[in-house]
Coordinates of C-alpha atoms in Angstrom, one line a residue:
M1 CA -86.0 -31.2 -53.6
K2 CA -85.7 -31.3 -57.4
T3 CA -82.6 -32.6 -59.1
E4 CA -80.5 -30.4 -61.3
D5 CA -81.9 -32.1 -64.4
E6 CA -85.4 -31.5 -63.1
V7 CA -84.6 -27.9 -62.6
R8 CA -83.3 -27.6 -66.2
A9 CA -86.4 -29.4 -67.5
T10 CA -88.7 -27.0 -65.6
I11 CA -86.8 -23.9 -66.8
S12 CA -86.7 -25.1 -70.4
E13 CA -90.4 -25.7 -70.3
L14 CA -91.1 -22.1 -68.9
W15 CA -88.9 -20.7 -71.6
A16 CA -90.9 -22.6 -74.3
Q17 CA -94.2 -21.3 -72.8
V18 CA -93.2 -17.7 -72.4
L19 CA -91.3 -17.4 -75.7
E20 CA -93.6 -19.7 -77.6
N21 CA -90.6 -21.7 -78.9
D22 CA -89.8 -25.3 -77.7
E23 CA -86.5 -25.5 -79.6
L24 CA -84.2 -23.1 -77.7
A25 CA -80.7 -24.1 -77.0
G26 CA -79.2 -23.7 -73.5
D27 CA -77.0 -20.7 -74.6
T28 CA -79.8 -18.8 -76.4
D29 CA -80.1 -15.2 -75.2
F30 CA -83.6 -14.5 -73.8
F31 CA -84.1 -11.2 -75.6
A32 CA -82.5 -12.4 -78.9
A33 CA -85.2 -15.2 -78.8
G34 CA -88.0 -12.7 -78.7
G35 CA -88.1 -11.7 -75.0
S36 CA -89.2 -8.4 -73.8
S37 CA -89.5 -6.4 -70.5
L38 CA -93.1 -7.9 -70.1
K39 CA -91.9 -11.4 -70.8
S40 CA -89.1 -11.1 -68.4
L41 CA -91.5 -10.1 -65.7
V42 CA -93.6 -13.1 -66.6
M43 CA -90.6 -15.3 -66.4
L44 CA -89.6 -13.9 -63.1
A45 CA -93.1 -14.7 -61.6
E46 CA -93.2 -18.2 -63.2
L47 CA -89.8 -19.1 -61.7
N48 CA -90.7 -17.9 -58.3
D49 CA -93.9 -19.9 -58.5
A50 CA -92.3 -23.1 -59.9
F51 CA -89.4 -23.2 -57.4
E52 CA -91.0 -21.4 -54.4
T53 CA -88.1 -18.8 -54.5
E54 CA -88.0 -15.0 -54.1
F55 CA -85.8 -13.9 -57.1
E56 CA -85.7 -10.2 -57.7
L57 CA -85.3 -8.5 -61.1
A58 CA -81.7 -7.6 -60.3
D59 CA -81.0 -11.4 -59.5
L60 CA -81.8 -12.4 -63.1
A61 CA -80.5 -9.4 -64.9
G62 CA -77.3 -11.2 -65.8
C63 CA -79.0 -14.6 -66.4
R64 CA -80.3 -14.3 -70.0
T65 CA -79.9 -18.0 -71.0
I66 CA -81.3 -21.2 -69.9
D67 CA -77.9 -22.4 -68.7
Q68 CA -77.4 -19.3 -66.6
Q69 CA -80.9 -19.5 -65.1
V70 CA -80.4 -23.2 -64.2
T71 CA -77.2 -22.3 -62.4
A72 CA -78.8 -19.4 -60.6
V73 CA -81.9 -21.5 -59.5
W74 CA -79.8 -24.5 -58.6
N75 CA -77.4 -22.4 -56.4
R76 CA -80.5 -20.8 -54.8
L77 CA -82.0 -24.2 -53.9
T78 CA -78.8 -25.7 -52.7
G79 CA -77.2 -22.7 -50.9
G80 CA -74.5 -22.2 -53.7
P81 CA -73.0 -18.9 -54.7
S82 CA -75.4 -16.3 -56.1
A83 CA -74.9 -14.5 -59.5
P84 CA -73.2 -11.1 -59.2
R85 CA -75.8 -8.3 -59.0
D86 CA -76.2 -4.7 -58.1
G87 CA -77.7 -5.6 -54.6
Q88 CA -78.1 -1.9 -53.6
A89 CA -80.3 -1.0 -56.5
V90 CA -83.3 1.1 -55.4
V91 CA -84.8 2.1 -58.8
V92 CA -85.6 -0.9 -61.0
P93 CA -87.1 -0.8 -64.6
L94 CA -90.4 -2.7 -64.9
T95 CA -91.9 -1.8 -68.3
R96 CA -90.9 0.6 -71.1
D97 CA -92.8 2.3 -73.8
P98 CA -90.3 3.7 -76.4
G99 CA -93.0 5.8 -78.0
R100 CA -93.9 7.7 -74.8
S101 CA -91.3 9.7 -73.0
D102 CA -93.2 12.5 -71.5
V103 CA -94.4 10.9 -68.3
T104 CA -92.7 8.2 -66.2
F105 CA -94.8 6.1 -63.7
V106 CA -93.0 5.2 -60.5
A107 CA -94.4 2.4 -58.3
I108 CA -93.2 2.5 -54.7
H109 CA -92.8 -0.6 -52.6
D110 CA -95.2 -1.9 -50.0
V111 CA -94.5 -3.0 -46.4
G112 CA -92.5 -6.0 -47.7
G113 CA -89.9 -3.6 -49.2
D114 CA -90.1 -4.9 -52.7
V115 CA -92.0 -4.5 -56.0
Y116 CA -93.4 -8.0 -56.4
G117 CA -96.9 -6.7 -55.7
Y118 CA -96.8 -4.6 -58.9
L119 CA -95.8 -7.4 -61.3
A120 CA -99.3 -8.0 -62.6
L121 CA -99.8 -4.3 -63.0
A122 CA -96.6 -4.0 -64.8
G123 CA -97.8 -6.5 -67.3
Q124 CA -100.7 -4.2 -68.1
F125 CA -98.4 -1.2 -68.5
S126 CA -96.0 -2.8 -71.0
G127 CA -96.0 -1.0 -74.3
R128 CA -98.4 1.7 -72.8
A129 CA -96.1 3.7 -70.3
D130 CA -92.7 3.7 -68.7
L131 CA -93.0 2.2 -65.3
Y132 CA -90.1 1.9 -62.7
G133 CA -90.2 0.3 -59.3
I134 CA -88.7 1.6 -56.0
K135 CA -87.5 -1.0 -53.5
A136 CA -85.6 -1.2 -50.3
A137 CA -82.4 -3.3 -50.9
H138 CA -82.8 -6.4 -48.6
E139 CA -79.0 -6.7 -48.3
E140 CA -79.1 -3.7 -45.9
F141 CA -81.1 -5.5 -43.3
E142 CA -78.9 -8.2 -41.7
V143 CA -80.2 -6.8 -38.4
P144 CA -83.3 -4.7 -37.8
R145 CA -82.8 -1.0 -38.7
P146 CA -84.6 2.0 -37.4
L147 CA -86.3 3.7 -40.4
S148 CA -88.7 6.6 -41.0
I149 CA -91.1 7.1 -43.9
A150 CA -89.6 10.5 -44.4
G151 CA -86.1 9.1 -44.4
L152 CA -87.0 6.5 -47.0
A153 CA -88.6 9.1 -49.2
E154 CA -85.5 11.3 -49.2
K155 CA -83.3 8.4 -50.2
Y156 CA -85.7 7.4 -52.9
V157 CA -86.0 10.9 -54.4
A158 CA -82.2 11.2 -54.6
A159 CA -82.0 7.8 -56.3
L160 CA -84.8 8.6 -58.7
V161 CA -83.4 11.8 -59.8
S162 CA -79.9 10.3 -60.1
R163 CA -81.1 7.4 -62.1
L164 CA -83.6 9.0 -64.4
G165 CA -82.4 12.6 -64.6
A166 CA -83.8 16.0 -63.6
E167 CA -86.1 16.5 -66.6
R168 CA -88.4 13.6 -66.2
R169 CA -92.1 14.2 -65.3
F170 CA -93.2 11.7 -62.7
V171 CA -96.5 10.1 -61.6
L172 CA -96.0 8.4 -58.3
V173 CA -98.0 5.2 -57.6
G174 CA -98.1 3.8 -54.1
W175 CA -100.1 0.8 -53.0
S176 CA -100.7 0.3 -49.3
L177 CA -97.8 1.6 -47.3
G178 CA -96.2 2.7 -50.6
G179 CA -98.8 5.5 -50.7
L180 CA -97.3 7.1 -47.4
I181 CA -93.9 7.1 -48.9
G182 CA -95.2 8.5 -52.2
F183 CA -96.8 11.4 -50.3
E184 CA -93.5 12.3 -48.7
M185 CA -91.7 12.0 -52.0
A186 CA -94.1 14.3 -53.7
K187 CA -93.5 16.9 -51.0
L188 CA -89.7 16.7 -51.4
L189 CA -90.0 17.1 -55.1
D190 CA -92.2 20.1 -54.6
E191 CA -89.4 21.6 -52.4
R192 CA -86.9 20.9 -55.3
G193 CA -89.1 22.9 -57.7
R194 CA -90.1 19.9 -59.8
P195 CA -93.6 18.8 -58.6
V196 CA -94.9 15.4 -59.7
E197 CA -97.8 15.2 -62.3
R198 CA -99.9 13.2 -59.9
L199 CA -99.8 11.1 -56.8
V200 CA -101.9 7.9 -57.1
L201 CA -102.7 6.2 -53.7
V202 CA -103.9 2.7 -54.2
D203 CA -105.9 1.6 -51.2
S204 CA -103.3 3.4 -49.0
P205 CA -104.3 3.6 -45.3
Y206 CA -104.0 7.0 -43.7
E207 CA -102.6 5.3 -40.7
L208 CA -100.9 1.9 -40.8
D209 CA -102.9 0.0 -38.2
L210 CA -103.6 -3.5 -39.6
P211 CA -105.4 -6.1 -37.4
S212 CA -103.6 -9.4 -36.3
P213 CA -104.0 -12.0 -33.6
D214 CA -103.0 -10.6 -30.1
D215 CA -101.6 -7.6 -31.7
A216 CA -98.6 -9.7 -32.8
G217 CA -98.6 -7.9 -36.1
M218 CA -97.0 -4.9 -34.3
F219 CA -93.8 -7.0 -34.6
T220 CA -92.3 -5.4 -31.5
P221 CA -88.9 -6.5 -30.0
E222 CA -90.8 -8.3 -27.3
H223 CA -92.7 -10.4 -29.9
E224 CA -89.5 -11.1 -31.8
R225 CA -87.7 -12.1 -28.7
A226 CA -90.4 -14.5 -27.5
L227 CA -90.5 -16.1 -30.8
L228 CA -86.8 -16.5 -31.4
A229 CA -86.0 -17.5 -27.9
G230 CA -88.1 -20.6 -28.4
F231 CA -85.6 -22.0 -30.9
A232 CA -82.7 -22.1 -28.5
W233 CA -80.0 -20.6 -30.8
E234 CA -76.5 -21.6 -29.8
G235 CA -74.2 -19.0 -28.5
T236 CA -76.9 -16.5 -27.6
P237 CA -76.2 -14.9 -24.2
P238 CA -79.1 -14.4 -21.8
G239 CA -80.8 -11.1 -22.4
A240 CA -79.5 -10.8 -25.9
S241 CA -80.7 -7.9 -28.0
V242 CA -83.0 -8.5 -30.9
A243 CA -80.0 -7.7 -33.3
E244 CA -77.9 -10.3 -31.6
L245 CA -80.8 -12.9 -31.9
W246 CA -81.1 -12.3 -35.6
C247 CA -77.3 -12.7 -36.0
A248 CA -77.6 -16.0 -34.2
V249 CA -80.5 -17.0 -36.5
R250 CA -78.4 -16.3 -39.5
A251 CA -75.5 -18.4 -38.2
G252 CA -77.6 -21.4 -37.1
L253 CA -80.5 -21.6 -39.5
D254 CA -80.5 -25.1 -41.0
A255 CA -83.2 -26.2 -43.5
P256 CA -85.5 -27.9 -40.9
T257 CA -85.3 -24.9 -38.6
K258 CA -85.9 -22.5 -41.4
E259 CA -89.1 -24.4 -42.4
R260 CA -90.4 -24.3 -38.7
L261 CA -89.5 -20.7 -38.2
A262 CA -91.0 -19.6 -41.5
A263 CA -94.3 -21.4 -40.6
E264 CA -94.3 -19.8 -37.2
L265 CA -93.6 -16.3 -38.5
H266 CA -96.4 -16.7 -41.1
R267 CA -98.8 -17.9 -38.4
R268 CA -98.1 -15.1 -35.9
F269 CA -97.7 -12.3 -38.6
P270 CA -100.4 -12.9 -41.3
L271 CA -99.3 -9.8 -43.2
L272 CA -95.8 -11.2 -43.6
A273 CA -97.3 -14.3 -45.1
R274 CA -99.1 -12.2 -47.7
V275 CA -96.1 -10.1 -48.8
I276 CA -93.3 -12.8 -48.5
P277 CA -95.1 -16.1 -49.2
H278 CA -92.0 -18.0 -50.2
L279 CA -90.0 -17.2 -47.0
A280 CA -88.9 -20.8 -46.5
G281 CA -87.4 -20.9 -50.1
L282 CA -84.9 -18.2 -49.3
N283 CA -81.3 -19.0 -48.3
E284 CA -80.2 -18.3 -44.7
T285 CA -78.9 -14.7 -45.3
E286 CA -81.9 -13.7 -47.5
F287 CA -84.3 -15.2 -44.9
V288 CA -83.0 -13.0 -42.2
C289 CA -82.7 -9.9 -44.4
Y290 CA -86.2 -10.2 -45.8
V291 CA -87.8 -10.6 -42.4
N292 CA -85.8 -7.7 -40.9
R293 CA -86.6 -5.5 -43.9
F294 CA -90.3 -6.2 -43.4
R295 CA -90.3 -5.5 -39.7
S296 CA -88.2 -2.3 -40.2
V297 CA -90.5 -0.9 -42.9
Y298 CA -93.5 -1.9 -41.0
Q299 CA -92.5 -0.1 -37.8
A300 CA -91.6 3.0 -39.8
G301 CA -95.2 2.9 -41.3
R302 CA -96.8 2.5 -37.9
N303 CA -94.9 5.4 -36.5
H304 CA -95.8 7.7 -39.4
R305 CA -98.6 10.2 -39.6
P306 CA -99.1 12.4 -42.8
E307 CA -98.4 16.1 -42.4
G308 CA -98.2 19.0 -44.7
V309 CA -99.4 19.5 -48.3
T310 CA -98.2 18.7 -51.8
T311 CA -99.0 20.7 -54.9
A312 CA -99.6 17.5 -56.8
P313 CA -103.1 16.4 -57.7
V314 CA -104.0 13.3 -55.5
D315 CA -106.1 10.3 -56.8
L316 CA -107.1 7.9 -54.0
L317 CA -108.1 4.5 -55.5
T318 CA -109.9 2.6 -52.8
A319 CA -110.7 -1.1 -52.9
S320 CA -114.5 -1.7 -52.5
R321 CA -114.0 -4.5 -49.9
S322 CA -111.5 -2.7 -47.7
Q323 CA -111.8 0.0 -45.1
N324 CA -108.9 2.1 -46.1
F325 CA -110.8 5.2 -47.4
D326 CA -110.0 8.1 -45.2
A327 CA -111.3 11.6 -46.1
R328 CA -108.4 13.1 -44.3
W329 CA -106.2 12.5 -47.4
A330 CA -108.0 15.4 -49.2
K331 CA -106.5 18.0 -46.9
H332 CA -102.9 17.1 -47.9
T333 CA -103.1 18.5 -51.5
S334 CA -103.5 22.1 -52.7
A335 CA -104.6 20.8 -56.1
A336 CA -107.5 18.5 -57.1
F337 CA -108.4 15.4 -55.0
R338 CA -110.3 12.5 -56.6
R339 CA -111.6 9.3 -55.1
V340 CA -112.1 6.3 -57.4
S341 CA -113.4 2.9 -56.3
L342 CA -111.8 -0.3 -57.5
D343 CA -113.7 -3.6 -57.3
G344 CA -111.9 -6.0 -54.9
D345 CA -110.1 -6.2 -51.5
H346 CA -106.8 -4.6 -50.5
F347 CA -104.7 -7.3 -52.1
S348 CA -106.8 -8.4 -55.1
V349 CA -106.8 -5.0 -56.7
L350 CA -103.3 -5.6 -57.8
G351 CA -103.8 -9.3 -58.5
R352 CA -103.8 -10.8 -62.0
A353 CA -107.5 -10.8 -62.4
S354 CA -108.0 -7.2 -61.3
A355 CA -104.7 -5.7 -62.7
P356 CA -106.2 -4.9 -66.2
A357 CA -109.0 -2.8 -64.6
T358 CA -106.6 -1.1 -62.1
A359 CA -104.2 -0.2 -64.9
R360 CA -106.9 1.2 -67.1
T361 CA -108.1 3.4 -64.2
I362 CA -104.6 4.7 -63.5
L363 CA -103.8 5.4 -67.1
A364 CA -107.2 7.0 -67.7
L365 CA -106.7 9.4 -64.8
D366 CA -103.4 10.4 -66.5
D367 CA -105.2 11.3 -69.7
R368 CA -107.9 13.5 -68.1

C-alpha cells in the first residue's frame, strides 16, 4: 500500500495535470485554481483509477483542496473516518451550461446503482447542456433489499422534482437497466401533467436477461449462500438468512478475506466486475453496501416487464455489437419512436473513445 507521502505526491501530480499548474499549495481551492464541473469529473475518475477506489461525487464535494483530498484518500485506504457527506443524495449534478436553461438532461443509473458509467459522457456535455445523474444511495443497502423498478422510479421522480423544481423540462437518458427506470419515470411524469421532452434509451434491454456462467448472474439467495458459506464467517448460525450472512461479512471482513471475496464475486458474476471493478478497494461497510445494492437493483430489473405507454417521444440508441434491439419498445409510446445505431458494444458506447459520438447523437436528437 502507498504511504501517506506517496498519496500526497500522486494527488499533487493529478492536480497539476488536471489544472495545468504544478505550483499549487496544499490549501488551494480547486475551483479558485481554475477547476470546473468537467475538471472535477476528470479528477474523480483519475483518483479512482490511481488508488483503485470507488469515490462518489458526494464524497469529494467537501474536499476542495489537496490537503483535504489527501486526508479523504488516506482514510479510505486505511479504514479511517470518511469526510461528512449527504449519503442519501439521489440527484447529483454532473455538468452545467449556464447559457442553456430550457432543457435539463437526467442520466439514470445502471444495474450498479451509480452514475460512474456516465462520466465520459458527462465530459462531452460540459458547457453544452445541464446534466444531472440519478443514483441509488449505497448506504441504504447494508443488507439486500426488495426493490421494484416502478418503486425506484417513483422515488426518483419525487427527488427530481424536489431538487430541480416543477418548471424544468426534462430529457431522460437511461443506459442499460437505466432505460427501464427511465420509462417508468416518464409515465409517472405524464400522470403529473408534466411529460418529459424525450426518453433516450441507450442500448436498454427490453428484458434484463444477461448471460453468465451456470446462471450465477441471477444472483439468487442460493448462489449467495453457497458463496458466502465457503468463507466460514464466525458467529453465523446454521441456516442463516442471506441478510444475516451479509451482516456477518461486514463484521468479519479483513483485508485478505476482502481480496479473496472480491475476486470470487467477480469470477462468478461477470457483470458485477464490469460495473464495480474496484470492489476490493472499498472499506468493509462500502463493500457490503455496494454488492447488496447491485444484487437488489439487478433482481428488480429481472423481475420487471415494461407495461403501458408514455406520451414522450422515445429514441432507442442501440449498440451495433450488442443484441439489445427489441422492436417491442415502439409500442410503449404514443409519440414518435426512432432507432439510431451507435458503433460499439453495450459497454463501449459510453466509454471514453465512443462518448463524443454518443453525446453528439443525443444532443443532435434534441435539436431535431
